[in-house]
Amino acid sequence: MTNNVLLDWRKTVKVLKKIAKAAGVLAIAGIGETVYFYNRTMKRNNAKTDRTMKMSGTDWSQYMPLMKERGEFVMAQPHQDVYQTSFDDLKLHATYFPSIKNVDNIKKVVICFHGYTGEGLSNHIAISQYFLNNGYGVLLPDARAHGSSEGEYIGFGCLDRKDAMVWIDWVIKECGEDVQIMLHGTSMGGATVLMTSGLELPSQVKGIVSDCGFTSPKEVFTHVLNDMYHLPAFPAIQGADILNKRLAGYGMDECNAKNEVKKAKVPILFIHGSNDTFVPCKMCHEIYDNCQSPKKKLIIDGAAHAESYYKEMDLYENALTEFAQEIFEAKLSDK
């Protein structure tokens, strides 16, 4: 165990013992299990991409040639690094690709939010080609505690939705008041955009696309422990919730997508794979049923977690194109 990991472990145990002693919530016997789960999943240095990819149940190797080909196209386009400051003074990073063509005389930008342990460029490099070819500017943020963005604790959408507002404001300032914005998110990014839907969004945000978004970190990790590892969620989830409130500043069910969409005002397109074992498809149905704004749902038959775009690319892109035609305000060309 390295010195940094040992210090993290001791710090977390110390905080948890204080809370448990004061509140009587956790038995001392459960502290080790709680600390192990928390440090493994909620903290930047211990949440590993390869472990997440295995848990997703998706065979990503079959799509690597396509990602490489599309990545070369996307990275050949003009782009720049962008940095903004979060509400809690973290330095956030994104990569911005200005639009390379005008379609329907609309100035439009898509902001894409990636999944757990991912990065903006790596998670959205393939679909970015679709967006660029269809006249979008593309902004690819790294979530807090991911990529080139600062942060020790992962936001799981609960904090990331506040960061999303920072990026929305940046796009409006960069592109002008007449810009039209779509939010797109996958997995944790899908949860982020759904949780953002409950906030007071600027009028420039015209629609939201959530691909395999979950309800809340508490519910998705309860599912993972119960259904994937056949382990009880107690006391790990309850202990992690207590720790996260103290260390990261939010509860693991404090912001729940199925509640936030009840306040949504912009149209939402829900996409999910029927064979998703990491974020079960039933979460999509539950969130959809609670959504109060105009909504559509696309279930990709046979797709595993975050695989929908690659499994049925034409179907996915056609759904995006149709959704865009409905949400964006077309402008008459100047003559």
mmCIF file of C-alpha atoms in Angstrom:
data_model
loop_
_atom_site.group_PDB
_atom_site.id
_atom_site.type_symbol
_atom_site.label_atom_id
_atom_site.label_comp_id
_atom_site.label_asym_id
_atom_site.label_seq_id
_atom_site.Cartn_x
_atom_site.Cartn_y
_atom_site.Cartn_z
ATOM 1 C CA MET A 1 0.000 0.000 0.000
ATOM 2 C CA THR A 2 1.501 3.340 -1.086
ATOM 3 C CA ASN A 3 1.854 6.258 1.323
ATOM 4 C CA ASN A 4 -0.926 8.231 -0.437
ATOM 5 C CA VAL A 5 -3.345 5.307 -0.375
ATOM 6 C CA LEU A 6 -2.501 4.622 3.281
ATOM 7 C CA LEU A 7 -3.148 8.270 4.167
ATOM 8 C CA ASP A 8 -6.463 8.210 2.269
ATOM 9 C CA TRP A 9 -7.475 5.029 4.087
ATOM 10 C CA ARG A 10 -6.599 6.427 7.498
ATOM 11 C CA LYS A 11 -8.354 9.729 6.765
ATOM 12 C CA THR A 12 -11.533 7.982 5.651
ATOM 13 C CA VAL A 13 -11.563 5.582 8.614
ATOM 14 C CA LYS A 14 -11.005 8.464 11.038
ATOM 15 C CA VAL A 15 -13.951 10.425 9.622
ATOM 16 C CA LEU A 16 -16.211 7.367 9.566
ATOM 17 C CA LYS A 17 -15.379 6.391 13.164
ATOM 18 C CA LYS A 18 -16.252 9.890 14.367
ATOM 19 C CA ILE A 19 -19.573 9.833 12.547
ATOM 20 C CA ALA A 20 -20.413 6.284 13.631
ATOM 21 C CA LYS A 21 -19.595 7.021 17.254
ATOM 22 C CA ALA A 22 -21.682 10.178 17.287
ATOM 23 C CA ALA A 23 -24.679 8.859 15.370
ATOM 24 C CA GLY A 24 -24.563 5.150 16.103
ATOM 25 C CA VAL A 25 -25.305 4.476 12.459
ATOM 26 C CA LEU A 26 -22.658 1.909 11.620
ATOM 27 C CA ALA A 27 -21.226 -0.968 13.573
ATOM 28 C CA ILE A 28 -17.452 -0.896 13.820
ATOM 29 C CA ALA A 29 -17.389 -4.244 12.026
ATOM 30 C CA GLY A 30 -18.791 -2.566 8.906
ATOM 31 C CA ILE A 31 -16.238 0.224 8.729
ATOM 32 C CA GLY A 32 -13.676 -1.760 6.756
ATOM 33 C CA GLU A 33 -16.223 -2.788 4.133
ATOM 34 C CA THR A 34 -17.525 0.767 3.845
ATOM 35 C CA VAL A 35 -14.089 2.337 3.521
ATOM 36 C CA TYR A 36 -13.034 -0.223 0.906
ATOM 37 C CA PHE A 37 -16.153 0.406 -1.197
ATOM 38 C CA TYR A 38 -15.944 4.180 -0.827
ATOM 39 C CA ASN A 39 -12.277 4.564 -1.699
ATOM 40 C CA ARG A 40 -12.620 2.130 -4.607
ATOM 41 C CA THR A 41 -15.581 3.833 -6.257
ATOM 42 C CA MET A 42 -15.926 7.453 -5.153
ATOM 43 C CA LYS A 43 -12.354 8.751 -5.268
ATOM 44 C CA ARG A 44 -10.395 9.756 -8.337
ATOM 45 C CA ASN A 45 -7.181 7.809 -7.810
ATOM 46 C CA ASN A 46 -8.884 4.475 -7.135
ATOM 47 C CA ALA A 47 -11.704 4.420 -9.719
ATOM 48 C CA LYS A 48 -10.151 2.572 -12.658
ATOM 49 C CA THR A 49 -11.259 2.676 -16.286
ATOM 50 C CA ASP A 50 -10.362 -0.955 -17.002
ATOM 51 C CA ARG A 51 -12.482 -2.131 -14.067
ATOM 52 C CA THR A 52 -15.434 -0.041 -15.249
ATOM 53 C CA MET A 53 -15.124 -1.426 -18.778
ATOM 54 C CA LYS A 54 -15.253 -4.989 -17.442
ATOM 55 C CA MET A 55 -18.278 -4.172 -15.287
ATOM 56 C CA SER A 56 -20.083 -2.636 -18.266
ATOM 57 C CA GLY A 57 -20.285 -6.016 -19.971
ATOM 58 C CA THR A 58 -19.540 -4.484 -23.385
ATOM 59 C CA ASP A 59 -16.932 -5.908 -25.759
ATOM 60 C CA TRP A 60 -15.283 -2.644 -26.741
ATOM 61 C CA SER A 61 -12.490 -4.292 -28.745
ATOM 62 C CA GLN A 62 -14.833 -4.821 -31.706
ATOM 63 C CA TYR A 63 -15.393 -1.064 -32.002
ATOM 64 C CA MET A 64 -11.791 0.096 -31.652
ATOM 65 C CA PRO A 65 -11.098 0.321 -35.437
ATOM 66 C CA LEU A 66 -14.136 2.574 -35.894
ATOM 67 C CA MET A 67 -13.133 4.733 -32.917
ATOM 68 C CA LYS A 68 -9.619 5.071 -34.309
ATOM 69 C CA GLU A 69 -10.848 6.045 -37.774
ATOM 70 C CA ARG A 70 -13.337 8.561 -36.484
ATOM 71 C CA GLY A 71 -10.878 9.865 -33.903
ATOM 72 C CA GLU A 72 -8.411 10.719 -36.656
ATOM 73 C CA PHE A 73 -11.092 12.674 -38.504
ATOM 74 C CA VAL A 74 -12.266 14.547 -35.416
ATOM 75 C CA MET A 75 -8.800 15.436 -34.137
ATOM 76 C CA ALA A 76 -7.882 16.782 -37.594
ATOM 77 C CA GLN A 77 -10.550 19.475 -37.184
ATOM 78 C CA PRO A 78 -9.787 22.839 -35.505
ATOM 79 C CA HIS A 79 -10.114 22.567 -31.723
ATOM 80 C CA GLN A 80 -8.973 24.173 -28.509
ATOM 81 C CA ASP A 81 -8.616 23.450 -24.808
ATOM 82 C CA VAL A 82 -11.016 25.391 -22.599
ATOM 83 C CA TYR A 83 -10.761 25.913 -18.845
ATOM 84 C CA GLN A 84 -13.432 27.155 -16.467
ATOM 85 C CA THR A 85 -13.804 27.336 -12.681
ATOM 86 C CA SER A 86 -16.451 25.328 -10.845
ATOM 87 C CA PHE A 87 -18.699 26.615 -8.059
ATOM 88 C CA ASP A 88 -16.246 25.114 -5.544
ATOM 89 C CA ASP A 89 -13.095 26.484 -7.219
ATOM 90 C CA LEU A 90 -11.981 23.453 -9.207
ATOM 91 C CA LYS A 91 -10.286 23.985 -12.563
ATOM 92 C CA LEU A 92 -12.446 22.247 -15.163
ATOM 93 C CA HIS A 93 -11.245 21.260 -18.630
ATOM 94 C CA ALA A 94 -13.024 20.715 -21.929
ATOM 95 C CA THR A 95 -12.113 20.397 -25.607
ATOM 96 C CA TYR A 96 -14.060 22.578 -28.035
ATOM 97 C CA PHE A 97 -14.548 21.904 -31.735
ATOM 98 C CA PRO A 98 -16.173 24.812 -33.598
ATOM 99 C CA SER A 99 -18.715 23.930 -36.248
ATOM 100 C CA ILE A 100 -17.110 22.975 -39.575
ATOM 101 C CA LYS A 101 -20.240 23.532 -41.656
ATOM 102 C CA ASN A 102 -23.583 25.326 -41.499
ATOM 103 C CA VAL A 103 -26.719 23.211 -41.637
ATOM 104 C CA ASP A 104 -30.168 24.846 -41.933
ATOM 105 C CA ASN A 105 -28.572 28.188 -41.044
ATOM 106 C CA ILE A 106 -28.715 27.310 -37.323
ATOM 107 C CA LYS A 107 -25.915 28.081 -34.891
ATOM 108 C CA LYS A 108 -25.978 24.982 -32.700
ATOM 109 C CA VAL A 109 -23.651 23.363 -30.173
ATOM 110 C CA VAL A 110 -23.832 19.994 -28.434
ATOM 111 C CA ILE A 111 -22.225 19.553 -25.017
ATOM 112 C CA CYS A 112 -21.363 15.879 -24.428
ATOM 113 C CA PHE A 113 -20.920 14.521 -20.900
ATOM 114 C CA HIS A 114 -18.983 11.269 -20.508
ATOM 115 C CA GLY A 115 -19.354 8.282 -18.210
ATOM 116 C CA TYR A 116 -17.768 7.101 -14.985
ATOM 117 C CA THR A 117 -13.930 6.917 -15.201
ATOM 118 C CA GLY A 118 -14.023 8.171 -18.803
ATOM 119 C CA GLU A 119 -12.905 11.400 -20.481
ATOM 120 C CA GLY A 120 -14.590 13.734 -22.905
ATOM 121 C CA LEU A 121 -12.474 12.921 -25.946
ATOM 122 C CA SER A 122 -12.213 9.178 -25.410
ATOM 123 C CA ASN A 123 -15.914 8.596 -24.722
ATOM 124 C CA HIS A 124 -17.374 10.802 -27.454
ATOM 125 C CA ILE A 125 -14.762 10.705 -30.203
ATOM 126 C CA ALA A 126 -16.892 8.549 -32.527
ATOM 127 C CA ILE A 127 -20.215 10.333 -32.164
ATOM 128 C CA SER A 128 -18.452 13.703 -32.477
ATOM 129 C CA GLN A 129 -17.971 13.004 -36.192
ATOM 130 C CA TYR A 130 -21.747 12.734 -36.591
ATOM 131 C CA PHE A 131 -22.271 16.016 -34.750
ATOM 132 C CA LEU A 132 -19.569 17.876 -36.712
ATOM 133 C CA ASN A 133 -20.883 16.596 -40.031
ATOM 134 C CA ASN A 134 -24.345 17.823 -39.078
ATOM 135 C CA GLY A 135 -23.336 21.392 -38.360
ATOM 136 C CA TYR A 136 -22.772 21.296 -34.600
ATOM 137 C CA GLY A 137 -20.026 22.830 -32.602
ATOM 138 C CA VAL A 138 -18.960 20.199 -30.075
ATOM 139 C CA LEU A 139 -17.852 20.767 -26.487
ATOM 140 C CA LEU A 140 -16.394 17.746 -24.668
ATOM 141 C CA PRO A 141 -15.873 18.433 -20.946
ATOM 142 C CA ASP A 142 -13.880 16.232 -18.596
ATOM 143 C CA ALA A 143 -16.027 15.704 -15.505
ATOM 144 C CA ARG A 144 -14.608 16.754 -12.148
ATOM 145 C CA ALA A 145 -12.080 14.197 -10.873
ATOM 146 C CA HIS A 146 -11.651 12.927 -14.457
ATOM 147 C CA GLY A 147 -9.218 13.653 -17.259
ATOM 148 C CA SER A 148 -7.650 17.106 -17.079
ATOM 149 C CA SER A 149 -10.261 18.500 -14.683
ATOM 150 C CA GLU A 150 -9.380 18.913 -11.032
ATOM 151 C CA GLY A 151 -11.128 17.223 -8.121
ATOM 152 C CA GLU A 152 -10.648 14.343 -5.725
ATOM 153 C CA TYR A 153 -14.247 13.167 -5.363
ATOM 154 C CA ILE A 154 -16.410 11.995 -8.275
ATOM 155 C CA GLY A 155 -19.644 13.960 -8.705
ATOM 156 C CA PHE A 156 -21.914 11.214 -10.152
ATOM 157 C CA GLY A 157 -24.136 13.834 -11.748
ATOM 158 C CA CYS A 158 -25.083 15.379 -8.394
ATOM 159 C CA LEU A 159 -22.194 17.858 -8.536
ATOM 160 C CA ASP A 160 -21.608 17.544 -12.282
ATOM 161 C CA ARG A 161 -24.956 19.172 -13.049
ATOM 162 C CA LYS A 162 -23.626 22.366 -11.452
ATOM 163 C CA ASP A 163 -20.537 22.083 -13.635
ATOM 164 C CA ALA A 164 -22.833 21.599 -16.644
ATOM 165 C CA MET A 165 -24.288 25.045 -15.990
ATOM 166 C CA VAL A 166 -20.764 26.481 -16.127
ATOM 167 C CA TRP A 167 -20.221 24.933 -19.559
ATOM 168 C CA ILE A 168 -23.613 26.092 -20.824
ATOM 169 C CA ASP A 169 -22.743 29.657 -19.811
ATOM 170 C CA TRP A 170 -19.365 29.365 -21.554
ATOM 171 C CA VAL A 171 -20.983 28.246 -24.816
ATOM 172 C CA ILE A 172 -23.413 31.172 -24.752
ATOM 173 C CA LYS A 173 -20.604 33.657 -24.140
ATOM 174 C CA GLU A 174 -18.380 32.051 -26.771
ATOM 175 C CA CYS A 175 -20.983 31.589 -29.496
ATOM 176 C CA GLY A 176 -23.474 34.375 -28.807
ATOM 177 C CA GLU A 177 -26.972 34.720 -27.443
ATOM 178 C CA ASP A 178 -28.465 33.193 -30.587
ATOM 179 C CA VAL A 179 -26.749 29.828 -30.117
ATOM 180 C CA GLN A 180 -28.954 26.769 -29.674
ATOM 181 C CA ILE A 181 -27.690 24.045 -27.352
ATOM 182 C CA MET A 182 -28.288 20.312 -27.008
ATOM 183 C CA LEU A 183 -27.037 18.409 -23.953
ATOM 184 C CA HIS A 184 -25.951 14.808 -24.556
ATOM 185 C CA GLY A 185 -24.735 12.411 -21.892
ATOM 186 C CA THR A 186 -23.796 8.747 -21.596
ATOM 187 C CA SER A 187 -24.041 6.686 -18.378
ATOM 188 C CA MET A 188 -22.889 9.043 -15.585
ATOM 189 C CA GLY A 189 -23.092 11.761 -18.224
ATOM 190 C CA GLY A 190 -26.654 10.673 -18.967
ATOM 191 C CA ALA A 191 -27.482 11.022 -15.284
ATOM 192 C CA THR A 192 -25.770 14.426 -15.329
ATOM 193 C CA VAL A 193 -27.938 15.836 -18.119
ATOM 194 C CA LEU A 194 -31.103 14.387 -16.573
ATOM 195 C CA MET A 195 -30.258 15.943 -13.208
ATOM 196 C CA THR A 196 -29.482 19.210 -15.013
ATOM 197 C CA SER A 197 -32.991 19.145 -16.516
ATOM 198 C CA GLY A 198 -34.450 20.061 -13.117
ATOM 199 C CA LEU A 199 -32.471 23.313 -12.922
ATOM 200 C CA GLU A 200 -33.438 26.686 -14.375
ATOM 201 C CA LEU A 201 -31.829 26.353 -17.780
ATOM 202 C CA PRO A 202 -31.071 29.262 -20.113
ATOM 203 C CA SER A 203 -33.443 29.573 -23.066
ATOM 204 C CA GLN A 204 -30.595 28.559 -25.376
ATOM 205 C CA VAL A 205 -30.822 24.947 -24.124
ATOM 206 C CA LYS A 206 -33.319 23.357 -26.488
ATOM 207 C CA GLY A 207 -33.149 19.665 -25.668
ATOM 208 C CA ILE A 208 -31.467 16.833 -23.778
ATOM 209 C CA VAL A 209 -30.357 13.354 -24.858
ATOM 210 C CA SER A 210 -29.659 10.799 -22.130
ATOM 211 C CA ASP A 211 -28.004 7.531 -23.143
ATOM 212 C CA CYS A 212 -28.141 4.855 -20.381
ATOM 213 C CA GLY A 213 -28.406 7.396 -17.565
ATOM 214 C CA PHE A 214 -29.031 6.160 -14.026
ATOM 215 C CA THR A 215 -31.364 7.448 -11.325
ATOM 216 C CA SER A 216 -28.845 8.116 -8.535
ATOM 217 C CA PRO A 217 -25.425 6.866 -7.388
ATOM 218 C CA LYS A 218 -27.073 5.167 -4.415
ATOM 219 C CA GLU A 219 -29.474 3.187 -6.582
ATOM 220 C CA VAL A 220 -26.990 2.212 -9.270
ATOM 221 C CA PHE A 221 -24.379 1.005 -6.773
ATOM 222 C CA THR A 222 -27.014 -0.865 -4.790
ATOM 223 C CA HIS A 223 -27.866 -2.651 -8.043
ATOM 224 C CA VAL A 224 -24.192 -3.390 -8.747
ATOM 225 C CA LEU A 225 -23.584 -4.856 -5.289
ATOM 226 C CA ASN A 226 -26.823 -6.883 -5.196
ATOM 227 C CA ASP A 227 -27.150 -8.092 -8.767
ATOM 228 C CA MET A 228 -23.597 -8.169 -10.110
ATOM 229 C CA TYR A 229 -21.598 -9.124 -7.014
ATOM 230 C CA HIS A 230 -24.402 -10.801 -5.011
ATOM 231 C CA LEU A 231 -23.447 -8.792 -1.935
ATOM 232 C CA PRO A 232 -25.663 -6.881 0.503
ATOM 233 C CA ALA A 233 -25.704 -3.124 0.046
ATOM 234 C CA PHE A 234 -25.695 -2.561 3.809
ATOM 235 C CA PRO A 235 -23.545 -1.171 5.360
ATOM 236 C CA ALA A 236 -21.371 -0.119 2.400
ATOM 237 C CA ILE A 237 -23.943 2.154 0.698
ATOM 238 C CA GLN A 238 -25.211 3.734 3.920
ATOM 239 C CA GLY A 239 -21.661 4.280 5.136
ATOM 240 C CA ALA A 240 -20.570 5.687 1.783
ATOM 241 C CA ASP A 241 -23.506 8.087 1.896
ATOM 242 C CA ILE A 242 -22.400 9.390 5.303
ATOM 243 C CA LEU A 243 -18.791 9.699 4.165
ATOM 244 C CA ASN A 244 -19.698 11.412 0.924
ATOM 245 C CA LYS A 245 -21.792 14.046 2.659
ATOM 246 C CA ARG A 246 -18.840 14.860 4.893
ATOM 247 C CA LEU A 247 -16.035 14.595 2.325
ATOM 248 C CA ALA A 248 -17.589 15.440 -1.043
ATOM 249 C CA GLY A 249 -20.526 17.562 0.110
ATOM 250 C CA TYR A 250 -23.470 15.604 -1.301
ATOM 251 C CA GLY A 251 -25.555 12.567 -0.435
ATOM 252 C CA MET A 252 -25.668 9.589 -2.772
ATOM 253 C CA ASP A 253 -29.424 9.906 -3.285
ATOM 254 C CA GLU A 254 -29.581 13.657 -2.759
ATOM 255 C CA CYS A 255 -30.101 14.265 -6.456
ATOM 256 C CA ASN A 256 -32.136 11.617 -8.243
ATOM 257 C CA ALA A 257 -32.827 11.836 -11.969
ATOM 258 C CA LYS A 258 -36.351 10.436 -11.659
ATOM 259 C CA ASN A 259 -37.228 13.371 -9.398
ATOM 260 C CA GLU A 260 -35.387 16.027 -11.403
ATOM 261 C CA VAL A 261 -37.189 15.207 -14.661
ATOM 262 C CA LYS A 262 -40.465 16.007 -12.930
ATOM 263 C CA LYS A 263 -39.300 19.628 -13.106
ATOM 264 C CA ALA A 264 -37.961 19.420 -16.664
ATOM 265 C CA LYS A 265 -39.205 21.918 -19.240
ATOM 266 C CA VAL A 266 -37.104 21.026 -22.301
ATOM 267 C CA PRO A 267 -37.708 17.945 -24.490
ATOM 268 C CA ILE A 268 -35.751 14.804 -23.564
ATOM 269 C CA LEU A 269 -34.759 11.836 -25.719
ATOM 270 C CA PHE A 270 -34.077 8.702 -23.655
ATOM 271 C CA ILE A 271 -31.858 5.985 -25.162
ATOM 272 C CA HIS A 272 -30.946 2.695 -23.491
ATOM 273 C CA GLY A 273 -29.731 -0.777 -24.395
ATOM 274 C CA SER A 274 -32.046 -3.676 -23.587
ATOM 275 C CA ASN A 275 -29.097 -5.833 -22.435
ATOM 276 C CA ASP A 276 -27.555 -3.251 -20.107
ATOM 277 C CA THR A 277 -26.553 -5.046 -16.905
ATOM 278 C CA PHE A 278 -24.575 -2.150 -15.377
ATOM 279 C CA VAL A 279 -27.401 0.418 -15.473
ATOM 280 C CA PRO A 280 -30.529 -1.716 -15.944
ATOM 281 C CA CYS A 281 -32.987 -0.639 -18.623
ATOM 282 C CA LYS A 282 -35.745 -0.466 -15.998
ATOM 283 C CA MET A 283 -34.101 2.732 -14.715
ATOM 284 C CA CYS A 284 -34.668 4.319 -18.122
ATOM 285 C CA HIS A 285 -38.353 3.354 -18.044
ATOM 286 C CA GLU A 286 -38.719 4.671 -14.491
ATOM 287 C CA ILE A 287 -37.130 8.031 -15.294
ATOM 288 C CA TYR A 288 -39.107 8.307 -18.537
ATOM 289 C CA ASP A 289 -42.390 7.680 -16.724
ATOM 290 C CA ASN A 290 -41.592 10.496 -14.277
ATOM 291 C CA CYS A 291 -40.548 12.998 -16.949
ATOM 292 C CA GLN A 292 -42.989 15.906 -17.300
ATOM 293 C CA SER A 293 -41.507 17.546 -20.404
ATOM 294 C CA PRO A 294 -42.002 16.377 -24.028
ATOM 295 C CA LYS A 295 -40.204 13.048 -24.302
ATOM 296 C CA LYS A 296 -39.212 10.199 -26.568
ATOM 297 C CA LYS A 297 -37.665 6.823 -25.836
ATOM 298 C CA LEU A 298 -35.462 4.567 -27.949
ATOM 299 C CA ILE A 299 -34.544 1.107 -26.650
ATOM 300 C CA ILE A 300 -31.776 -0.566 -28.667
ATOM 301 C CA ASP A 301 -32.402 -4.288 -28.719
ATOM 302 C CA GLY A 302 -29.410 -6.361 -27.609
ATOM 303 C CA ALA A 303 -27.187 -3.401 -26.693
ATOM 304 C CA ALA A 304 -25.105 -3.603 -23.526
ATOM 305 C CA HIS A 305 -24.062 -0.633 -21.399
ATOM 306 C CA ALA A 306 -23.190 2.457 -23.488
ATOM 307 C CA GLU A 307 -23.175 0.276 -26.619
ATOM 308 C CA SER A 308 -26.347 1.604 -28.246
ATOM 309 C CA TYR A 309 -24.616 4.029 -30.637
ATOM 310 C CA TYR A 310 -22.261 1.343 -31.932
ATOM 311 C CA LYS A 311 -24.823 -1.478 -31.981
ATOM 312 C CA GLU A 312 -27.355 0.373 -34.149
ATOM 313 C CA MET A 313 -25.572 3.452 -35.472
ATOM 314 C CA ASP A 314 -28.046 4.317 -38.213
ATOM 315 C CA LEU A 315 -31.031 3.965 -35.883
ATOM 316 C CA TYR A 316 -29.309 6.071 -33.217
ATOM 317 C CA GLU A 317 -28.242 8.811 -35.640
ATOM 318 C CA ASN A 318 -31.680 8.932 -37.260
ATOM 319 C CA ALA A 319 -33.216 9.406 -33.799
ATOM 320 C CA LEU A 320 -30.777 12.253 -33.085
ATOM 321 C CA THR A 321 -31.516 13.898 -36.434
ATOM 322 C CA GLU A 322 -35.275 13.653 -35.929
ATOM 323 C CA PHE A 323 -34.990 14.972 -32.367
ATOM 324 C CA ALA A 324 -32.846 17.901 -33.535
ATOM 325 C CA GLN A 325 -35.391 18.819 -36.195
ATOM 326 C CA GLU A 326 -38.032 19.008 -33.483
ATOM 327 C CA ILE A 327 -36.123 21.022 -30.863
ATOM 328 C CA PHE A 328 -34.081 23.513 -32.867
ATOM 329 C CA GLU A 329 -35.645 26.670 -34.208
ATOM 330 C CA ALA A 330 -34.806 26.727 -37.905
ATOM 331 C CA LYS A 331 -33.938 30.093 -39.424
ATOM 332 C CA LEU A 332 -34.741 31.242 -42.934
ATOM 333 C CA SER A 333 -31.615 31.657 -45.025
ATOM 334 C CA ASP A 334 -30.695 35.254 -45.814
ATOM 335 C CA LYS A 335 -31.297 36.123 -49.473
#
